[in-house]
Amino acid sequence: MAHFQRLDLYNFRSWKSYTFEPAPKVSLITGPNGSGKTNILEALFYAVMAKSFRHARLREMVTTGEKEFSIRIKAESHARTHDLKVSGTIADHSFELDGHRLKSVGELVGRFPVMVFSPDDLAIAAGAPVERRRFLNMLISQCSSHYFHTLLKYNRTLHQRNATLKLQSTDRAYLSVLTESLIIDGAAIRKERRDFVKRLELHGAGCLKTISGESLSLSYHPGNNKNGDETALLKEEASLCSVQETMERTTLFGPHTDDLKIRLQDKEARKFGSRGQIRSIVLALKMGGVSLLEESSGEKCILLLDDLFSELDDSRSEELMHILQGERQAIIAMPKRAEWMPLSEPISVYNTTD
């Protein structure tokens, strides 16, 4: 079972110095709002995913008035204990695993399967397409190193192509090379996303049936809304967008324009779902994602729960916790221990003001 054993923070967000030793099963971090609970979860996630689940920039993670931060973690995976270290400044970061500096974060992502649940997750079902693409990228990258590295390469090429389009005098030969690279990597990304969405739909639909008894369906929608050979379709998209791209000076085709359509009871959730239904959908998608992470890694997924139960009644909270936890490590951040949490439960409680 993958789990965190120890966390040491230095100049990270609100924490000048902090040590946290979570229990193997359930740990509850309590404290008033603004006391740094979410920062602890963010540090744990950042150390194994090389990014913030709050989409924060490096400069936001360094304690005000300081120049650098560090995160040290001791964690177990596949019955082996590992030491992780993150060193960061306002402009750059580096990662070490068991004393060896990693050349690429691709060597890290997926080693410690993790899923975070937070109030901002409602945007996955109710927000803009970029939120759903982020969700898919976070999940698939942990399951497939090929996807992770292809996505990195695609994003680098996309950045270069956009920069080239913004030039007063565009180098057409160079632009053609970038276009070809974008098409090749974009086709691979779309294929993996389509295949993954089919599996996520199966697991997510089952979870939603358990939560609310409602039906859930997912479909991957490329920018052109067509199905077929991904490479051929992207070439067609590139050709159709070329004139408009010259005018707008940005890339208008590719998987960075795609969306995941979510339907509840055969209606588009983003348009017709209530707040309660949206919350249930997101929980189902995340729980389905947990199942896929565990299938891929062969390890139980670590759960980071940021004030997840604030809008749920006691019975729904207790039922959800039972579904989520299983044999997994769960680290929960909330203002105080809830009444629905039995005192007999083996829950380790930590207060940020102690």
Tab-separated table of C-alpha atoms in Angstrom:
chain	number	residue	atom	x	y	z
A	1	MET	CA	0.000	0.000	0.000
A	2	ALA	CA	1.479	3.342	-1.071
A	3	HIS	CA	1.528	5.847	1.776
A	4	PHE	CA	3.342	8.868	3.141
A	5	GLN	CA	5.341	8.357	6.341
A	6	ARG	CA	6.802	11.803	7.010
A	7	LEU	CA	6.736	15.337	5.625
A	8	ASP	CA	9.190	18.144	6.441
A	9	LEU	CA	8.496	21.635	5.112
A	10	TYR	CA	10.839	24.629	5.024
A	11	ASN	CA	9.654	28.039	3.787
A	12	PHE	CA	6.719	26.501	1.949
A	13	ARG	CA	3.723	28.811	1.740
A	14	SER	CA	2.693	29.726	5.320
A	15	TRP	CA	5.055	27.175	6.885
A	16	LYS	CA	8.514	28.376	7.870
A	17	SER	CA	9.140	24.932	9.328
A	18	TYR	CA	6.728	22.044	9.823
A	19	THR	CA	6.909	18.280	10.376
A	20	PHE	CA	3.986	15.936	9.788
A	21	GLU	CA	3.976	12.160	10.334
A	22	PRO	CA	0.659	10.848	8.981
A	23	ALA	CA	-0.819	7.532	10.060
A	24	PRO	CA	-0.807	4.653	7.539
A	25	LYS	CA	-4.620	4.779	7.311
A	26	VAL	CA	-6.601	7.895	8.323
A	27	SER	CA	-5.075	11.218	9.380
A	28	LEU	CA	-7.158	14.282	10.161
A	29	ILE	CA	-5.543	17.728	9.947
A	30	THR	CA	-7.672	20.269	11.821
A	31	GLY	CA	-7.409	23.984	12.424
A	32	PRO	CA	-9.133	27.268	11.568
A	33	ASN	CA	-9.359	28.536	8.007
A	34	GLY	CA	-6.080	30.078	6.870
A	35	SER	CA	-3.967	28.001	9.273
A	36	GLY	CA	-2.153	26.072	6.520
A	37	LYS	CA	-4.123	22.802	6.271
A	38	THR	CA	-4.439	22.901	2.490
A	39	ASN	CA	-0.771	23.890	2.174
A	40	ILE	CA	0.198	20.557	3.759
A	41	LEU	CA	-1.879	18.608	1.228
A	42	GLU	CA	-0.475	20.731	-1.587
A	43	ALA	CA	3.103	19.959	-0.526
A	44	LEU	CA	2.424	16.211	-0.472
A	45	PHE	CA	0.837	16.352	-3.934
A	46	TYR	CA	3.577	18.588	-5.330
A	47	ALA	CA	6.332	16.240	-4.166
A	48	VAL	CA	4.966	13.280	-6.165
A	49	MET	CA	3.301	15.074	-9.104
A	50	ALA	CA	5.695	18.014	-9.629
A	51	LYS	CA	2.802	20.458	-9.782
A	52	SER	CA	0.246	22.114	-7.527
A	53	PHE	CA	-3.355	20.914	-7.549
A	54	ARG	CA	-4.218	24.595	-6.982
A	55	HIS	CA	-2.457	25.464	-10.281
A	56	ALA	CA	-0.120	27.770	-8.339
A	57	ARG	CA	3.154	29.190	-9.627
A	58	LEU	CA	6.480	28.609	-7.924
A	59	ARG	CA	6.678	32.181	-6.635
A	60	GLU	CA	3.436	31.569	-4.700
A	61	MET	CA	4.938	28.599	-2.866
A	62	VAL	CA	7.932	30.371	-1.404
A	63	THR	CA	7.214	31.864	2.022
A	64	THR	CA	6.908	35.640	1.827
A	65	GLY	CA	10.305	37.250	2.322
A	66	GLU	CA	12.254	34.047	1.535
A	67	LYS	CA	14.084	33.012	-1.642
A	68	GLU	CA	13.667	29.232	-1.654
A	69	PHE	CA	11.659	26.362	-0.200
A	70	SER	CA	12.144	22.641	0.332
A	71	ILE	CA	9.842	19.663	0.760
A	72	ARG	CA	11.236	16.426	2.168
A	73	ILE	CA	9.127	13.290	2.207
A	74	LYS	CA	9.540	9.708	3.303
A	75	ALA	CA	7.044	7.479	1.500
A	76	GLU	CA	6.444	3.810	0.852
A	77	SER	CA	5.601	2.187	-2.474
A	78	HIS	CA	5.645	-1.500	-3.388
A	79	ALA	CA	6.941	-2.354	0.119
A	80	ARG	CA	9.993	-0.089	-0.279
A	81	THR	CA	10.628	3.163	1.576
A	82	HIS	CA	11.822	6.104	-0.503
A	83	ASP	CA	13.166	9.567	0.301
A	84	LEU	CA	11.915	12.446	-1.817
A	85	LYS	CA	13.259	15.983	-1.830
A	86	VAL	CA	11.971	19.030	-3.675
A	87	SER	CA	14.064	22.202	-3.796
A	88	GLY	CA	12.457	25.297	-5.262
A	89	THR	CA	12.943	29.001	-5.887
A	90	ILE	CA	10.587	31.544	-7.402
A	91	ALA	CA	11.827	30.512	-10.854
A	92	ASP	CA	12.849	26.834	-10.807
A	93	HIS	CA	12.662	23.539	-8.939
A	94	SER	CA	14.512	20.228	-8.746
A	95	PHE	CA	13.598	16.772	-7.499
A	96	GLU	CA	15.626	14.045	-5.818
A	97	LEU	CA	14.629	10.434	-5.279
A	98	ASP	CA	16.694	8.411	-2.810
A	99	GLY	CA	19.559	10.879	-3.068
A	100	HIS	CA	19.662	10.978	-6.877
A	101	ARG	CA	18.661	14.106	-8.733
A	102	LEU	CA	16.012	13.323	-11.338
A	103	LYS	CA	16.701	14.396	-14.910
A	104	SER	CA	12.973	14.474	-15.629
A	105	VAL	CA	9.875	14.582	-13.427
A	106	GLY	CA	8.662	11.765	-15.657
A	107	GLU	CA	10.808	9.494	-13.475
A	108	LEU	CA	8.622	10.483	-10.512
A	109	VAL	CA	5.029	10.850	-11.727
A	110	GLY	CA	3.062	7.623	-11.219
A	111	ARG	CA	5.405	6.077	-8.623
A	112	PHE	CA	3.106	7.124	-5.777
A	113	PRO	CA	-0.498	7.075	-7.063
A	114	VAL	CA	-2.388	9.984	-5.550
A	115	MET	CA	-5.822	11.563	-5.892
A	116	VAL	CA	-6.839	14.876	-4.399
A	117	PHE	CA	-10.426	15.859	-3.615
A	118	SER	CA	-11.139	19.579	-3.080
A	119	PRO	CA	-14.047	22.051	-3.309
A	120	ASP	CA	-12.587	23.410	-6.557
A	121	ASP	CA	-13.233	20.033	-8.213
A	122	LEU	CA	-16.787	21.082	-9.111
A	123	ALA	CA	-15.210	22.869	-12.084
A	124	ILE	CA	-14.417	19.481	-13.635
A	125	ALA	CA	-18.102	18.970	-14.422
A	126	ALA	CA	-19.394	22.558	-14.349
A	127	GLY	CA	-16.444	24.608	-15.608
A	128	ALA	CA	-14.623	25.258	-18.864
A	129	PRO	CA	-13.093	22.496	-21.055
A	130	VAL	CA	-9.596	23.288	-19.738
A	131	GLU	CA	-10.660	21.920	-16.328
A	132	ARG	CA	-11.642	18.563	-17.829
A	133	ARG	CA	-8.448	18.389	-19.887
A	134	ARG	CA	-6.417	19.028	-16.704
A	135	PHE	CA	-8.283	16.225	-14.953
A	136	LEU	CA	-7.610	13.768	-17.775
A	137	ASN	CA	-3.958	14.800	-18.027
A	138	MET	CA	-3.399	14.334	-14.271
A	139	LEU	CA	-4.949	10.870	-14.336
A	140	ILE	CA	-3.505	9.503	-17.571
A	141	SER	CA	-0.013	10.844	-16.809
A	142	GLN	CA	0.083	8.738	-13.640
A	143	CYS	CA	-1.056	5.664	-15.548
A	144	SER	CA	1.105	6.070	-18.670
A	145	SER	CA	4.657	7.421	-18.815
A	146	HIS	CA	4.335	7.426	-22.621
A	147	TYR	CA	1.380	9.802	-22.362
A	148	PHE	CA	3.195	12.013	-19.859
A	149	HIS	CA	6.285	12.441	-22.048
A	150	THR	CA	4.225	12.883	-25.222
A	151	LEU	CA	2.179	15.594	-23.505
A	152	LEU	CA	5.346	17.403	-22.386
A	153	LYS	CA	6.706	17.305	-25.940
A	154	TYR	CA	3.377	18.458	-27.381
A	155	ASN	CA	3.195	21.424	-25.001
A	156	ARG	CA	6.768	22.474	-25.838
A	157	THR	CA	5.994	22.341	-29.563
A	158	LEU	CA	2.727	24.215	-29.038
A	159	HIS	CA	4.586	26.985	-27.210
A	160	GLN	CA	7.161	27.212	-30.012
A	161	ARG	CA	4.471	27.227	-32.706
A	162	ASN	CA	2.488	29.976	-30.994
A	163	ALA	CA	5.654	32.053	-30.628
A	164	THR	CA	6.407	31.560	-34.342
A	165	LEU	CA	2.874	32.594	-35.340
A	166	LYS	CA	3.292	35.835	-33.386
A	167	LEU	CA	6.343	36.899	-35.390
A	168	GLN	CA	5.838	39.688	-37.928
A	169	SER	CA	7.563	37.581	-40.571
A	170	THR	CA	6.717	33.911	-40.018
A	171	ASP	CA	9.232	31.283	-41.126
A	172	ARG	CA	6.865	29.017	-43.083
A	173	ALA	CA	9.341	26.132	-43.351
A	174	TYR	CA	9.917	26.103	-39.590
A	175	LEU	CA	6.178	26.458	-38.976
A	176	SER	CA	5.563	23.406	-41.174
A	177	VAL	CA	8.044	21.342	-39.120
A	178	LEU	CA	6.306	22.374	-35.887
A	179	THR	CA	2.902	21.604	-37.390
A	180	GLU	CA	3.993	18.090	-38.356
A	181	SER	CA	5.375	17.432	-34.871
A	182	LEU	CA	2.183	18.756	-33.277
A	183	ILE	CA	0.079	16.466	-35.465
A	184	ILE	CA	2.099	13.346	-34.614
A	185	ASP	CA	2.072	13.931	-30.858
A	186	GLY	CA	-1.480	15.282	-30.876
A	187	ALA	CA	-2.738	12.110	-32.559
A	188	ALA	CA	-1.076	9.955	-29.878
A	189	ILE	CA	-2.569	12.092	-27.096
A	190	ARG	CA	-6.062	11.915	-28.565
A	191	LYS	CA	-5.898	8.153	-28.960
A	192	GLU	CA	-4.815	7.598	-25.352
A	193	ARG	CA	-7.456	10.012	-24.093
A	194	ARG	CA	-10.223	8.287	-26.055
A	195	ASP	CA	-9.213	4.852	-24.777
A	196	PHE	CA	-8.896	6.114	-21.201
A	197	VAL	CA	-12.283	7.858	-21.259
A	198	LYS	CA	-13.974	4.570	-22.163
A	199	ARG	CA	-12.465	2.928	-19.086
A	200	LEU	CA	-13.200	5.930	-16.875
A	201	GLU	CA	-16.836	5.882	-18.001
A	202	LEU	CA	-17.186	2.257	-16.934
A	203	HIS	CA	-15.781	2.860	-13.447
A	204	GLY	CA	-17.349	6.295	-12.969
A	205	ALA	CA	-20.822	5.159	-13.992
A	206	GLY	CA	-20.675	2.328	-11.464
A	207	CYS	CA	-19.611	4.757	-8.729
A	208	LEU	CA	-22.419	7.204	-9.518
A	209	LYS	CA	-24.977	4.388	-9.367
A	210	THR	CA	-23.737	3.671	-5.843
A	211	ILE	CA	-23.783	7.356	-4.825
A	212	SER	CA	-27.073	8.573	-6.302
A	213	GLY	CA	-28.580	5.834	-8.483
A	214	GLU	CA	-28.260	8.030	-11.586
A	215	SER	CA	-26.713	7.175	-14.958
A	216	LEU	CA	-23.474	8.699	-16.225
A	217	SER	CA	-21.975	8.722	-19.709
A	218	LEU	CA	-18.724	10.215	-21.002
A	219	SER	CA	-17.600	11.029	-24.529
A	220	TYR	CA	-14.390	12.555	-25.808
A	221	HIS	CA	-14.937	15.467	-28.198
A	222	PRO	CA	-12.029	16.632	-30.368
A	223	GLY	CA	-12.060	20.173	-31.687
A	224	ASN	CA	-13.441	19.014	-35.035
A	225	ASN	CA	-16.111	16.753	-33.470
A	226	LYS	CA	-15.143	13.965	-35.878
A	227	ASN	CA	-14.048	10.368	-35.379
A	228	GLY	CA	-11.550	8.482	-37.507
A	229	ASP	CA	-7.809	8.290	-38.060
A	230	GLU	CA	-6.393	10.810	-35.587
A	231	THR	CA	-3.424	11.820	-37.755
A	232	ALA	CA	-5.553	12.398	-40.857
A	233	LEU	CA	-8.122	14.386	-38.896
A	234	LEU	CA	-5.460	16.611	-37.335
A	235	LYS	CA	-3.941	17.301	-40.759
A	236	GLU	CA	-7.399	18.335	-41.946
A	237	GLU	CA	-7.848	20.564	-38.883
A	238	ALA	CA	-4.471	22.203	-39.422
A	239	SER	CA	-5.337	22.986	-43.035
A	240	LEU	CA	-8.762	24.400	-42.182
A	241	CYS	CA	-7.344	26.606	-39.406
A	242	SER	CA	-4.323	28.007	-41.256
A	243	VAL	CA	-5.894	31.273	-42.451
A	244	GLN	CA	-7.572	31.998	-39.108
A	245	GLU	CA	-4.337	31.181	-37.261
A	246	THR	CA	-2.485	33.785	-39.312
A	247	MET	CA	-5.051	36.358	-38.193
A	248	GLU	CA	-5.222	35.346	-34.519
A	249	ARG	CA	-1.532	34.371	-34.264
A	250	THR	CA	-2.191	31.274	-32.154
A	251	THR	CA	-2.661	27.523	-32.714
A	252	LEU	CA	-6.340	26.682	-33.171
A	253	PHE	CA	-6.219	22.906	-33.658
A	254	GLY	CA	-5.124	19.942	-31.579
A	255	PRO	CA	-5.948	18.197	-28.289
A	256	HIS	CA	-5.476	21.442	-26.302
A	257	THR	CA	-8.834	22.507	-27.843
A	258	ASP	CA	-10.705	19.281	-27.010
A	259	ASP	CA	-13.358	18.577	-24.390
A	260	LEU	CA	-14.818	15.746	-22.314
A	261	LYS	CA	-18.604	15.714	-22.503
A	262	ILE	CA	-20.311	14.531	-19.321
A	263	ARG	CA	-23.949	13.486	-19.450
A	264	LEU	CA	-26.203	12.744	-16.487
A	265	GLN	CA	-29.448	10.902	-17.186
A	266	ASP	CA	-28.732	11.606	-20.884
A	267	LYS	CA	-28.520	15.390	-20.352
A	268	GLU	CA	-25.354	17.495	-20.474
A	269	ALA	CA	-24.314	17.866	-16.841
A	270	ARG	CA	-22.648	21.264	-17.253
A	271	LYS	CA	-25.903	22.817	-18.496
A	272	PHE	CA	-28.582	20.915	-16.604
A	273	GLY	CA	-26.994	19.426	-13.461
A	274	SER	CA	-27.850	20.833	-10.027
A	275	ARG	CA	-25.039	21.670	-7.602
A	276	GLY	CA	-25.703	18.447	-5.730
A	277	GLN	CA	-25.653	16.413	-8.949
A	278	ILE	CA	-22.451	18.099	-10.107
A	279	ARG	CA	-20.816	17.221	-6.783
A	280	SER	CA	-21.920	13.581	-7.110
A	281	ILE	CA	-20.614	13.385	-10.695
A	282	VAL	CA	-17.201	14.724	-9.723
A	283	LEU	CA	-16.942	12.323	-6.788
A	284	ALA	CA	-17.848	9.438	-9.111
A	285	LEU	CA	-15.240	10.505	-11.681
A	286	LYS	CA	-12.569	10.833	-9.007
A	287	MET	CA	-13.436	7.477	-7.460
A	288	GLY	CA	-13.398	5.916	-10.923
A	289	GLY	CA	-9.990	7.507	-11.425
A	290	VAL	CA	-8.773	5.984	-8.156
A	291	SER	CA	-9.740	2.527	-9.454
A	292	LEU	CA	-7.831	3.083	-12.699
A	293	LEU	CA	-4.749	4.368	-10.852
A	294	GLU	CA	-4.775	1.261	-8.689
A	295	GLU	CA	-5.169	-1.014	-11.715
A	296	SER	CA	-2.214	0.670	-13.389
A	297	SER	CA	0.144	0.862	-10.416
A	298	GLY	CA	-0.770	-2.308	-8.535
A	299	GLU	CA	-0.843	-0.134	-5.399
A	300	LYS	CA	-3.581	1.388	-3.279
A	301	CYS	CA	-3.997	5.080	-4.122
A	302	ILE	CA	-3.221	7.791	-1.557
A	303	LEU	CA	-6.210	10.089	-0.963
A	304	LEU	CA	-5.828	13.772	-0.086
A	305	LEU	CA	-9.194	15.192	1.003
A	306	ASP	CA	-9.398	18.974	1.310
A	307	ASP	CA	-12.571	20.017	3.175
A	308	LEU	CA	-14.476	17.449	1.116
A	309	PHE	CA	-17.347	17.003	3.569
A	310	SER	CA	-18.233	20.663	4.186
A	311	GLU	CA	-21.410	20.596	2.077
A	312	LEU	CA	-22.531	17.023	2.804
A	313	ASP	CA	-24.849	15.901	5.584
A	314	ASP	CA	-23.518	13.493	8.216
A	315	SER	CA	-24.983	10.299	6.744
A	316	ARG	CA	-23.711	11.082	3.220
A	317	SER	CA	-20.279	12.026	4.603
A	318	GLU	CA	-19.990	8.787	6.568
A	319	GLU	CA	-21.088	6.708	3.567
A	320	LEU	CA	-18.654	8.506	1.266
A	321	MET	CA	-15.745	8.051	3.657
A	322	HIS	CA	-16.490	4.335	3.849
A	323	ILE	CA	-16.510	4.071	0.034
A	324	LEU	CA	-13.323	6.091	-0.400
A	325	GLN	CA	-11.087	4.715	2.291
A	326	GLY	CA	-10.970	0.935	1.957
A	327	GLU	CA	-7.359	-0.064	2.610
A	328	ARG	CA	-6.018	3.291	1.433
A	329	GLN	CA	-4.200	6.043	3.258
A	330	ALA	CA	-6.508	9.044	3.578
A	331	ILE	CA	-5.251	12.446	4.744
A	332	ILE	CA	-8.151	14.774	5.495
A	333	ALA	CA	-8.052	18.531	6.056
A	334	MET	CA	-11.075	20.106	7.772
A	335	PRO	CA	-11.684	22.712	10.511
A	336	LYS	CA	-12.502	20.152	13.219
A	337	ARG	CA	-13.327	16.505	13.725
A	338	ALA	CA	-16.898	15.938	12.557
A	339	GLU	CA	-19.556	14.433	14.798
A	340	TRP	CA	-20.179	11.651	12.301
A	341	MET	CA	-16.614	10.381	12.822
A	342	PRO	CA	-16.912	7.780	15.636
A	343	LEU	CA	-14.401	8.245	18.449
A	344	SER	CA	-13.638	4.523	18.213
A	345	GLU	CA	-12.319	4.909	14.648
A	346	PRO	CA	-8.504	4.660	14.325
A	347	ILE	CA	-8.115	8.286	13.190
A	348	SER	CA	-4.942	10.205	14.010
A	349	VAL	CA	-5.713	13.897	14.614
A	350	TYR	CA	-3.229	16.740	14.034
A	351	ASN	CA	-3.998	20.404	14.726
A	352	THR	CA	-2.170	23.109	12.794
A	353	THR	CA	-2.166	25.410	15.814
A	354	ASP	CA	-0.343	22.935	18.101
